Coordinates of C-alpha atoms in Angstrom, one line a residue:
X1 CA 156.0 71.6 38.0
X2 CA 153.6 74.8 37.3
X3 CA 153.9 78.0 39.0
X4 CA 151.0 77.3 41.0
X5 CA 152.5 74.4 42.5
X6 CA 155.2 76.4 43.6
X7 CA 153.2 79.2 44.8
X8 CA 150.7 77.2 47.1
X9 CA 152.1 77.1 50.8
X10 CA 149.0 78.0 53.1
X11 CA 145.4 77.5 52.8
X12 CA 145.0 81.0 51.3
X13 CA 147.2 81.4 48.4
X14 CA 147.3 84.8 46.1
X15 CA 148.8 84.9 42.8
X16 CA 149.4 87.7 40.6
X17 CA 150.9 89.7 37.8
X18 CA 152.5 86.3 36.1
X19 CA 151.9 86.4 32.0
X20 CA 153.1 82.7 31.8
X21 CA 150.0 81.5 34.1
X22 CA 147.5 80.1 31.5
X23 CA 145.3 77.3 33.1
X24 CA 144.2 75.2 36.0
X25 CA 144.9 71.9 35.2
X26 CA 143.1 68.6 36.8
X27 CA 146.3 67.6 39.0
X28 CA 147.9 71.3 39.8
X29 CA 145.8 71.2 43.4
X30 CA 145.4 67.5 43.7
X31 CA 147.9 67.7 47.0
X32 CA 146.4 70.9 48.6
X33 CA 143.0 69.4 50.3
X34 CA 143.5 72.1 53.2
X35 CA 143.1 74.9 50.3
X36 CA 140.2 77.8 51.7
X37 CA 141.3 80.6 49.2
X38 CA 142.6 81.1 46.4
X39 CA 143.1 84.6 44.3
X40 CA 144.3 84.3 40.8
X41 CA 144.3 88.0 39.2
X42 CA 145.7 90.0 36.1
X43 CA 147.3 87.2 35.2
X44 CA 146.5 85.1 31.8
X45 CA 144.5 82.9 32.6
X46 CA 142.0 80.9 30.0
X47 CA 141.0 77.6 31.1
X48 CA 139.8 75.9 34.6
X49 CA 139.5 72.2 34.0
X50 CA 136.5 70.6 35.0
X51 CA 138.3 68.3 37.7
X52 CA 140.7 71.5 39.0
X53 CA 138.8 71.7 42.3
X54 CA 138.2 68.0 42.7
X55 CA 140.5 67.3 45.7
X56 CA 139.9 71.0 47.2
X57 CA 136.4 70.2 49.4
X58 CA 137.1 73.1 51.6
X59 CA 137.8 75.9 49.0
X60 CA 135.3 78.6 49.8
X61 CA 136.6 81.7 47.9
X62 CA 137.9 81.9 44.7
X63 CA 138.5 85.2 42.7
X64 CA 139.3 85.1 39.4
X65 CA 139.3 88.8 38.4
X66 CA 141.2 90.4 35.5
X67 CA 142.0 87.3 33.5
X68 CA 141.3 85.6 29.9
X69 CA 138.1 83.4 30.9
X70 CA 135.7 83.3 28.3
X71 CA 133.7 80.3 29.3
X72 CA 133.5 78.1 32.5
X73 CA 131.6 74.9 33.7
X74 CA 129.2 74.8 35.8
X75 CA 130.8 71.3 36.6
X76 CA 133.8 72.7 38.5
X77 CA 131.7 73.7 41.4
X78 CA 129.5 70.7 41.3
X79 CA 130.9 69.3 44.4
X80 CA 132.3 72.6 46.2
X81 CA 130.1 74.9 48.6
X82 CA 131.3 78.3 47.4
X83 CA 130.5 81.4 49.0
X84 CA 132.8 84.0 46.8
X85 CA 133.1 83.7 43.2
X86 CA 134.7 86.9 41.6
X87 CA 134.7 86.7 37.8
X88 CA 134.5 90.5 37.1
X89 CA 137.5 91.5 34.0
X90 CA 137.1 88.6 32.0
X91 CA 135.9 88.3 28.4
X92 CA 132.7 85.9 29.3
X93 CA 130.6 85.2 26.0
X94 CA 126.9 85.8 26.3
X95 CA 126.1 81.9 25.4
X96 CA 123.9 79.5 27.2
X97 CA 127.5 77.8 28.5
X98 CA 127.6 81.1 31.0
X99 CA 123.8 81.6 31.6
X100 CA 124.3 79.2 34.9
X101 CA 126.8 82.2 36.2
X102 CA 123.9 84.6 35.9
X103 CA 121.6 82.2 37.6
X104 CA 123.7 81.0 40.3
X105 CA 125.2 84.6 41.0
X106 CA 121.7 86.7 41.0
X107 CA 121.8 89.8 42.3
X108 CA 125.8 89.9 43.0
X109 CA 125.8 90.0 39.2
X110 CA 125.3 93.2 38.7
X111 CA 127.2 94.0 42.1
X112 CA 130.3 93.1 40.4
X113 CA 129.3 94.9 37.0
X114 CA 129.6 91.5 35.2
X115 CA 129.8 91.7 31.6
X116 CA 129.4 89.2 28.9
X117 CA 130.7 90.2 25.1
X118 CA 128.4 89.0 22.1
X119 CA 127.9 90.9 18.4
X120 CA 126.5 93.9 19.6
X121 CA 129.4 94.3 22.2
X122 CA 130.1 94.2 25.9
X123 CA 126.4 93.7 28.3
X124 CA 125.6 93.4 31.9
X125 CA 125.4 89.5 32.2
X126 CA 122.4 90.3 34.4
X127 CA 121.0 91.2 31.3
X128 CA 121.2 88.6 29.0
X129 CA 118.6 86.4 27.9
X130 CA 118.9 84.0 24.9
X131 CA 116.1 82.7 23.3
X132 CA 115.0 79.5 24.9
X133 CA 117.9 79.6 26.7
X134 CA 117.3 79.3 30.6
X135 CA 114.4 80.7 32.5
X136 CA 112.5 82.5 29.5
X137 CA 111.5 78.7 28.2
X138 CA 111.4 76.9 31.4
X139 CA 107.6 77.2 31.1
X140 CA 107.7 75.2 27.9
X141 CA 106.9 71.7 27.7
X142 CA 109.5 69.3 26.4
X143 CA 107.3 67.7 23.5
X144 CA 106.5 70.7 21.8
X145 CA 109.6 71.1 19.7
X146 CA 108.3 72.6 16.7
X147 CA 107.0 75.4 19.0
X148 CA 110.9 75.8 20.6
X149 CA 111.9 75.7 16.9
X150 CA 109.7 78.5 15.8
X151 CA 110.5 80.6 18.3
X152 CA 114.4 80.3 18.2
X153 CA 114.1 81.1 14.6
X154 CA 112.2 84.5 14.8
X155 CA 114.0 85.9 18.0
X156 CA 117.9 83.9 17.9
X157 CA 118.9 85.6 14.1
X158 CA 123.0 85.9 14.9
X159 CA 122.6 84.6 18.1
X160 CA 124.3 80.9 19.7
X161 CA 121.9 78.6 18.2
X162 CA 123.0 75.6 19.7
X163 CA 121.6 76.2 22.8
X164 CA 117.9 75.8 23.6
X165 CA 116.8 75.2 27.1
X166 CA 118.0 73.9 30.3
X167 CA 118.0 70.4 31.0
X168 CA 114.8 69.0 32.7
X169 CA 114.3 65.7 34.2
X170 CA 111.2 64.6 36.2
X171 CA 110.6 61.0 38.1
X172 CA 107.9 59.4 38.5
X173 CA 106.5 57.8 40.6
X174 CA 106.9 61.2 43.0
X175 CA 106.4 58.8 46.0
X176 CA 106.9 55.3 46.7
X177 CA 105.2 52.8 49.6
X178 CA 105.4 49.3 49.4
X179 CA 105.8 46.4 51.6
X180 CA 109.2 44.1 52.1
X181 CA 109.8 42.1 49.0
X182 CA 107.9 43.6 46.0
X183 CA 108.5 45.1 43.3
X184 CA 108.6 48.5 41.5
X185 CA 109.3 50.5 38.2
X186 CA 110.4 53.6 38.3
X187 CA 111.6 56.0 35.0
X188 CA 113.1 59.3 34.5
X189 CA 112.0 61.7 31.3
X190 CA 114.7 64.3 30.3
X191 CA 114.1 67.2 28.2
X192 CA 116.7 69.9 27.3
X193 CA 119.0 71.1 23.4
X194 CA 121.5 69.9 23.5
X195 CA 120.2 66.4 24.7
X196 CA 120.8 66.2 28.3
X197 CA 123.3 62.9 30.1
X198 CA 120.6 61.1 32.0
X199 CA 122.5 59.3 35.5
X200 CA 121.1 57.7 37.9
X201 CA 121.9 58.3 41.1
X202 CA 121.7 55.4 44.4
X203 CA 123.2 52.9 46.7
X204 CA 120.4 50.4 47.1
X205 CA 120.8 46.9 48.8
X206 CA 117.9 45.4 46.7
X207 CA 118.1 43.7 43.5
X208 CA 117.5 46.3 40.7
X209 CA 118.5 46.9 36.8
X210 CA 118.0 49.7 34.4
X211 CA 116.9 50.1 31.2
X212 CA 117.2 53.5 28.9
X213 CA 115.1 54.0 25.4
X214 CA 116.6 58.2 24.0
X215 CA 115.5 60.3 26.9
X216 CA 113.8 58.0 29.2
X217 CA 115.1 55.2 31.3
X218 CA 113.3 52.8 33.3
X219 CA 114.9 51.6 37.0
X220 CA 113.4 48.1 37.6
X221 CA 113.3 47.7 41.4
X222 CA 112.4 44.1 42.5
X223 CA 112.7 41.9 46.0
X224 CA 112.6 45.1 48.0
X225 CA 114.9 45.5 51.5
X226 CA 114.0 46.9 54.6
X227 CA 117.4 47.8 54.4
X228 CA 116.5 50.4 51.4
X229 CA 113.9 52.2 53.7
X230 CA 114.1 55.6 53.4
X231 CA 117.0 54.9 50.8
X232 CA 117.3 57.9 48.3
X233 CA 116.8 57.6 44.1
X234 CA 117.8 60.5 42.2
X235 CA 117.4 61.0 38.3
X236 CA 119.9 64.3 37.0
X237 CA 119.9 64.9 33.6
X238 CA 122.7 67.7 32.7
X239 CA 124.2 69.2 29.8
X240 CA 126.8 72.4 29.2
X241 CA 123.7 74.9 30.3
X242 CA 123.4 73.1 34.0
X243 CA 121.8 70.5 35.7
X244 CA 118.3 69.1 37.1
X245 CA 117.4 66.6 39.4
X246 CA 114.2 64.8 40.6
X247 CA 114.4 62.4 43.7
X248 CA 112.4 60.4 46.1
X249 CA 113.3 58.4 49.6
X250 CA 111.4 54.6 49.3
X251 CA 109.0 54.1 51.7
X252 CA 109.6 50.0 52.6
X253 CA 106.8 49.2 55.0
X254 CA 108.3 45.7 57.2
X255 CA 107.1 44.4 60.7
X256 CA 109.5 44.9 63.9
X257 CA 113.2 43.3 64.4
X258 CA 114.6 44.1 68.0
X259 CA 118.3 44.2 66.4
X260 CA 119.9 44.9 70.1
X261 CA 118.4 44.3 73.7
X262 CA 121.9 44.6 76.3
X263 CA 122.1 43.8 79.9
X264 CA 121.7 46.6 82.4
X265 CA 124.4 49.7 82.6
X266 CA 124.6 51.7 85.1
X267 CA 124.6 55.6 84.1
X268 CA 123.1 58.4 85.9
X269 CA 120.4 56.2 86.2
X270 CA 120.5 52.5 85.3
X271 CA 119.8 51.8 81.6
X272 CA 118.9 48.7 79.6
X273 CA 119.6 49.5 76.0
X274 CA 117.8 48.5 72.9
X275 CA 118.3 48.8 69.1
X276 CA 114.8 48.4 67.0
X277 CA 113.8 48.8 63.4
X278 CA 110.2 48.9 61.8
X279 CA 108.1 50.5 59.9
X280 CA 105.9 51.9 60.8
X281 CA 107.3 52.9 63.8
X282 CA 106.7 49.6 66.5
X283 CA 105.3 50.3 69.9
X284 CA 107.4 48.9 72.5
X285 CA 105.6 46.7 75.9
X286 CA 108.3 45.9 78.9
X287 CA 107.2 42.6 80.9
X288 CA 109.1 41.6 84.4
X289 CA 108.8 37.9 84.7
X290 CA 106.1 37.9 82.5
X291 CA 104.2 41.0 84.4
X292 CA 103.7 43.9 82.3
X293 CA 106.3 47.0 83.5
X294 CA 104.1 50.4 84.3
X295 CA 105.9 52.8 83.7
X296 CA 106.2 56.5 84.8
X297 CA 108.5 58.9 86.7
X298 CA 110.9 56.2 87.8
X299 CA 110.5 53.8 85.1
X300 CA 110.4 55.3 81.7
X301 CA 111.1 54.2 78.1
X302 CA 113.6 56.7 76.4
X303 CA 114.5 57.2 72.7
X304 CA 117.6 58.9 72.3
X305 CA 118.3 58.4 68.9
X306 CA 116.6 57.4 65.2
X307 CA 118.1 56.8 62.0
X308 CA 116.7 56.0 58.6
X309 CA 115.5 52.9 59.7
X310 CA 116.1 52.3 63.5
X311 CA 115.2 53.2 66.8
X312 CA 118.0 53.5 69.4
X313 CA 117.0 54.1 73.2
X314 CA 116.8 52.3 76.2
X315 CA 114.9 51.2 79.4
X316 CA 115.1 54.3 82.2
X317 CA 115.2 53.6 85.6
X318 CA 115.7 55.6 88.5
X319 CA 117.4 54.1 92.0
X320 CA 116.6 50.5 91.2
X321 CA 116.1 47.9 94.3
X322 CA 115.8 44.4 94.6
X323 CA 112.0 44.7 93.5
X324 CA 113.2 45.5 90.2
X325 CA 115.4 42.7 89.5
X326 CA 114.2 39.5 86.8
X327 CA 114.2 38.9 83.6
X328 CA 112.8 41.8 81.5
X329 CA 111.2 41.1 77.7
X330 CA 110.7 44.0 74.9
X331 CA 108.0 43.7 73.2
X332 CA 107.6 45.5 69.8
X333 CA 104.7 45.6 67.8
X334 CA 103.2 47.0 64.8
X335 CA 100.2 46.4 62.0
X336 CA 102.8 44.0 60.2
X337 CA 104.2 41.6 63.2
X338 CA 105.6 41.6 66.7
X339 CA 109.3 40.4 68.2
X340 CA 110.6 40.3 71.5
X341 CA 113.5 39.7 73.4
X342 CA 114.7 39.1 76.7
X343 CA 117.5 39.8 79.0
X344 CA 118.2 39.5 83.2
X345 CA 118.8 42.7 84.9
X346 CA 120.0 42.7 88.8
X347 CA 120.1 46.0 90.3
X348 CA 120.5 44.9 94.4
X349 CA 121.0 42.2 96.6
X350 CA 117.6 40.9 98.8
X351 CA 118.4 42.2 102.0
X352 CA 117.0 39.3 103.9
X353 CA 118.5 36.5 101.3
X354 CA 121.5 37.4 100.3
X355 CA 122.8 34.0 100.5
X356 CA 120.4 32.8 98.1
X357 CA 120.5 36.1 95.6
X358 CA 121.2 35.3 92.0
X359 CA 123.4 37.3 89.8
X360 CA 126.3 39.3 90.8
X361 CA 126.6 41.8 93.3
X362 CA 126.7 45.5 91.7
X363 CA 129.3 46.9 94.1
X364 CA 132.3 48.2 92.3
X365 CA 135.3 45.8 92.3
X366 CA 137.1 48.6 93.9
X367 CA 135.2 48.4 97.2
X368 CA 135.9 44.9 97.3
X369 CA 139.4 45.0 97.4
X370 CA 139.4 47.3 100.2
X371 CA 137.6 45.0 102.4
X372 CA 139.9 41.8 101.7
X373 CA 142.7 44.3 102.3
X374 CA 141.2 45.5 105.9
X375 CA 139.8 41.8 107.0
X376 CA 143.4 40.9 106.2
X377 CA 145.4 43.5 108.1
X378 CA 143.4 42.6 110.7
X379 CA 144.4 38.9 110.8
X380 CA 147.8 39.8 110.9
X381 CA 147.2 42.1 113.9
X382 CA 145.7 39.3 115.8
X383 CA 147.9 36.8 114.8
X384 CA 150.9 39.1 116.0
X385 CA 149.4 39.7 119.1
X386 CA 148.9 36.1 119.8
X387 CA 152.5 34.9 119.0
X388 CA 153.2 38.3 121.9
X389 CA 151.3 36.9 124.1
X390 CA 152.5 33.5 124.3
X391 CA 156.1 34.6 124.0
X392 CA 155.4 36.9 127.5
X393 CA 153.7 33.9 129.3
X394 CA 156.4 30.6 128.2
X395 CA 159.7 32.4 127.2
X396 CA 160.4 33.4 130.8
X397 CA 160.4 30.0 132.0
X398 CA 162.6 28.3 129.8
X399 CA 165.8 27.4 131.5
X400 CA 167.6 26.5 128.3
X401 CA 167.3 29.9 126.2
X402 CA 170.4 31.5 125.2
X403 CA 169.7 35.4 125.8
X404 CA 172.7 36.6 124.7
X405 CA 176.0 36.6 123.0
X406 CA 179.2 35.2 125.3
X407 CA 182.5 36.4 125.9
X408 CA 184.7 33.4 126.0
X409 CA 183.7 30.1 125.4
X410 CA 185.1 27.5 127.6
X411 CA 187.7 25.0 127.3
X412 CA 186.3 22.9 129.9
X413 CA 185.3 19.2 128.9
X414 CA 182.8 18.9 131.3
X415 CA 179.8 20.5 129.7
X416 CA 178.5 19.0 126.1
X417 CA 176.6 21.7 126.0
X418 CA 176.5 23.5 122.6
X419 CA 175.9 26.5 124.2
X420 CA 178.6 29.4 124.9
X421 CA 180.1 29.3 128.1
X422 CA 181.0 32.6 130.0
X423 CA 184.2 31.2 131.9
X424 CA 187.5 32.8 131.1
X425 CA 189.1 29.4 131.0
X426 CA 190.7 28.5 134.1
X427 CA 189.2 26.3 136.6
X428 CA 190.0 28.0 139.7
X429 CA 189.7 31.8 140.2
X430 CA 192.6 34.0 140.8
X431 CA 191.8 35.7 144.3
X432 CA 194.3 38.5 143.8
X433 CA 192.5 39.7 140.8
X434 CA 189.0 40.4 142.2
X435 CA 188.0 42.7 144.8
X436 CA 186.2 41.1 147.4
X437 CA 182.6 42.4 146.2
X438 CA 183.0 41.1 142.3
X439 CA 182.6 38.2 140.5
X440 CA 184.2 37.3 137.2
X441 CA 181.8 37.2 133.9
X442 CA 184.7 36.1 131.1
X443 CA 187.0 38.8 130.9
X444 CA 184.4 41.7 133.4
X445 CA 184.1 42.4 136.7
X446 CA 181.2 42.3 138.2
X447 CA 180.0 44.0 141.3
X448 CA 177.8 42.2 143.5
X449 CA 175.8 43.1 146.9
X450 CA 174.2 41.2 149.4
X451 CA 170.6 39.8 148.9
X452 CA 168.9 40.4 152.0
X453 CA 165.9 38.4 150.7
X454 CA 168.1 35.8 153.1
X455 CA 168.7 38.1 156.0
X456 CA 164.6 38.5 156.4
X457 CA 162.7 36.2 158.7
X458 CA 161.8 33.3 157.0
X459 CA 160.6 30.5 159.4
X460 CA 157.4 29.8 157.9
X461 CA 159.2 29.1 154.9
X462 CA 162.3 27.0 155.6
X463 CA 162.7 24.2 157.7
X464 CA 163.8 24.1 160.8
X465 CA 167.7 22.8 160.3
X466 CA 167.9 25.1 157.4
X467 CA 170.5 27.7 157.6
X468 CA 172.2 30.5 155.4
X469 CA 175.6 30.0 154.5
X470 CA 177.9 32.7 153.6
X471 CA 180.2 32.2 150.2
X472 CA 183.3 34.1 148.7
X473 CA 182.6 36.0 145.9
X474 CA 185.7 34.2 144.7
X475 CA 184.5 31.0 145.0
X476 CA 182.3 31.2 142.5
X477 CA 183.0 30.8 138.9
X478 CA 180.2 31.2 136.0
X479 CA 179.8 28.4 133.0
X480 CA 177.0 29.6 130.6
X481 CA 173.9 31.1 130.9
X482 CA 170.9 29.1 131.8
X483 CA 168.0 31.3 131.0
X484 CA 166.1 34.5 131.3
X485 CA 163.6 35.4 133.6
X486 CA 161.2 38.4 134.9
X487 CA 163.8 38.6 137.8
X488 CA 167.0 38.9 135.4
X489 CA 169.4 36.1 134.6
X490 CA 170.3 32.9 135.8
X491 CA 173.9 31.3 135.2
X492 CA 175.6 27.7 135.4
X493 CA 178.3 28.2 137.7
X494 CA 180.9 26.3 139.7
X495 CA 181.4 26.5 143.5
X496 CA 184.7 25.8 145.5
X497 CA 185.2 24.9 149.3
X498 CA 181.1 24.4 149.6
X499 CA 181.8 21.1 150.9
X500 CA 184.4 19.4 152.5
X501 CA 183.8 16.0 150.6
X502 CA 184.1 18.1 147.2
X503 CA 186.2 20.4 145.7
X504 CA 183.9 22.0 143.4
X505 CA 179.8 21.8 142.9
X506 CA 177.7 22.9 140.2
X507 CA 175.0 25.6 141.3
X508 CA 172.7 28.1 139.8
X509 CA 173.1 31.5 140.2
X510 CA 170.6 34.1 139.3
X511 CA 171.5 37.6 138.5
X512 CA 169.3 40.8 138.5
X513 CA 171.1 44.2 136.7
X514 CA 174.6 42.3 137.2
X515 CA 174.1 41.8 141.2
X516 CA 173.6 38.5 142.4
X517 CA 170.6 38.0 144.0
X518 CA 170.8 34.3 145.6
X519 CA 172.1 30.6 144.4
X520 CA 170.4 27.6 143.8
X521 CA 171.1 24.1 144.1
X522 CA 170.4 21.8 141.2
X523 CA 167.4 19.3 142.1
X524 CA 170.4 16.1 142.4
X525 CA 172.5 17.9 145.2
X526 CA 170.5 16.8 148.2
X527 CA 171.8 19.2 150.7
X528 CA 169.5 20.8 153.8
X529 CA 170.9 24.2 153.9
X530 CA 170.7 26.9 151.5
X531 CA 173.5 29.0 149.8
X532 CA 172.9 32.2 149.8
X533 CA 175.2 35.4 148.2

């Protein structure tokens, strides 16, 4: 690996002082693409190769002072956009190989004090001028050879007399214009000592083929594309002195293709884009539903963008309504042919049809969502509130509704009743262990107070052999609960010594914030008093 391998680490790199450094050759900065600048001084350096610099696209100052250059190529910089070249210290001949330096460097020539070394010595390469080498024969035509001879002879005695000229090359036609499909010929003349490399220089999509007699060469061009409109053709011819090249852009006249016509985008304003080639450049038309489209502030045709053979832009308008939905056609016209296209833009809804509107509605999805989310909250609302209300207005009259959890379910046979019973087991109360103001509820007491709903007068209401009867509180022993109402509970319960044909009845007893308020009968017990507690 060569020191300058080893030495390149940044994009500016500065070597110096090394005797064993000696050339540049084509792979040493193949790897460095980031390379900027690059200093190479008092070290031994002889040769650049022509393809040293041909990965480095970014190098932009190179100083080469104080080495052992005595020639370099024009063809190292070919490619590179160089803004410092330091050359000053070397041993540069005074040949037409270095005139290009002179040429290219001007007036920073002599800035740096650049020297060149010939017979006479060491001169300011500002200075030189070789016969008909470079600008001093430029004037010269390229047929008149003897003349060039002559000359060379009186005025290059001892000097590099392989050099003559610069290389010339000149195209012709200058200018080409012709319509899709035909055909052209177009050749290249070179002049220049030594005999210039004659290239040509395209990327066409049309069929084409070259023929070359010594210094001229012929480029058949035939079936011509629009594609190649504007397309360019160079012709460099280029030897050690420099290089020279003649050019022209084809002029392919072709009628209008509408390449792209998009549905309608919303910006900030709404946009209908359109791609369209032609040349020469096709006026565009805008119909809605066949009726042409006038435009001005609110409707306008825009062209944001044009390439080499296209025409990108697109149809302006501002706060579209309803009026300006429909089908819209481009129509593009020019002195070789018209096309059109069409496409259906819908802006808005009719606001008195919107049942019948076509197309889809341009309100963001987002918007949408949020109104299927608020119709549905509220259908859950009223649902709830429904099921509320018709759990207030039935489920305090059902008399078989189990409220509540149970103590102690029973061990009486009696009931089939799934439901729990609140007795503690026996069938007769213990009188000893309740107070007389408390009932037993399983395994609690429960105090108890008169209802004087019974105690009131009520002769419009009962009959007249009704009576109130007084009951133990021990007399009374609770089953299950029955139900819940807006008045409190109501129990299944079991009364003793209520009658003297039997020992025990079933009754209902209802119970408000655990004090009895009264007892019912059940609908079978055909009694005419009431039992009140």
């Amino acid at each position: 690996m060569s020191l300058l391998t080893h030495t390149l680490v940044s994009p500016d790199s500065y070597i110096a002082n090394q005797n064993t450094f000696s050339s540049i050759n084509d792979k040493d900065l193949h790897d460095y693409k980031n390379l900027r600048n690059l200093t190479v001084t008092n070290s031994r350096l002889t040769y650049v190769s022509k393809l040293a610099f041909q990965n480095n696209i970014k190098l932009q100052y190179l100083n080469l002072k104080d080495n052992n250059l005595s020639s370099l190529s024009w063809r190292i910089f070919r490619h590179l956009n160089i803004s410092y070249l330091i050359l000053t210290g070397n041993p540069l001949h005074c040949s037409c190989e270095n005139m290009w330096i002179k040429l290219w460097l001007g007036e920073e020539a002599d800035t740096q004090e650049l020297r060149c070394i010939d017979d006479g010595g060491r001169r300011l390469l500002s200075t030189l001028k070789l016969p008909n080498c470079g600008e001093d024969t430029q004037t010269h035509t390229h047929t008149d050879t003897q003349t060039h001879t002559h000359t060379h002879t009186e005025q290059g005695a001892g000097k590099d007399t392989s050099c003559r000229w610069v290389p010339m090359a000149t195209l012709s036609p200058s200018k080409v214009t012709l319509m899709e499909g035909e055909r052209v010929d177009l050749s290249c003349t070179t002049s220049g000592v030594p005999s210039p490399e004659l290239i040509w220089k395209m990327a066409l999509v049309s069929y084409y083929e070259i023929l070359t007699s010594g210094q001229m060469s012929v480029l058949r061009l035939s079936n011509l594309s629009s594609l190649d409109h504007n397309s360019k053709i160079s012709c460099t011819a280029e030897n050690i002195v420099g290089e020279k090249e003649s050019s022209l852009l084809l002029d392919i006249l072709f009628p209008p293709k509408i390449t792209k016509l998009s549905d309608a985008i919303p910006d900030h304003h709404w946009c209908i884009p359109f791609s369209v080639s032609g040349n020469p450049e096709p006026t565009l038309e805008w119909l809605l539903d066949g009726e042409e489209v006038t435009e001005g502030r609110f409707i306008m045709t825009m062209i944001h963008d044009v390439t080499e053979r296209e025409y990108h832009g697109c149809l302006q308008l501002d706060s579209p309504t309803h009026l300006n939905n429909g089908r819209y056609t481009l129509v593009a016209k020019n002195q070789f042919g018209t096309d059109q296209k069409e496409v259906e833009a819908h802006f808005m809804r009719k606001p008195w049809d919107s049942e019948q509107n076509e197309g889809p509605p341009v309100d963001p999805p987002e918007d949408r969502v949020a109104v299927y989310v608020v119709v549905g909250i509220a259908a859950v609302a009223f649902t709830g509130f429904l099921l509320m209300l018709v759990i207030l207005k039935f489920g305090g009259n059902s008399k078989f509704g189990i409220k509540g959890p149970s103590s102690v379910i029973s061990n009486d046979d009696d009931s089939a009743s799934p439901l729990h019973h609140v007795s503690n087991g026996s069938n007769t109360p213990s009188s000893s262990e309740m107070g007389p103001d408390a009932v037993i509820i399983g395994m609690t007491k429960i105090p108890v107070i008169e209802n004087p709903q019974y105690f009131r007068s009520t002769n419009s209401l009962l009959k007249t052999d009704t009576f109130v009867q007084h009951i133990k509180r021990h007399n009374i022993v609770l089953k299950r609960e029955l139900g819940e109402g807006a008045f409190g509970k109501v129990f299944l319960a079991e009364c003793y010594n209520l009658s003297p044909d039997q020992e025990k009845i079933l009754v209902a007893v209802k119970f408000s914030h655990l004090q009895i308020l009264h007892l019912l009968f059940p609908p079978s017990l055909a009694l005419s008093h009431l039992l009140a507690c």
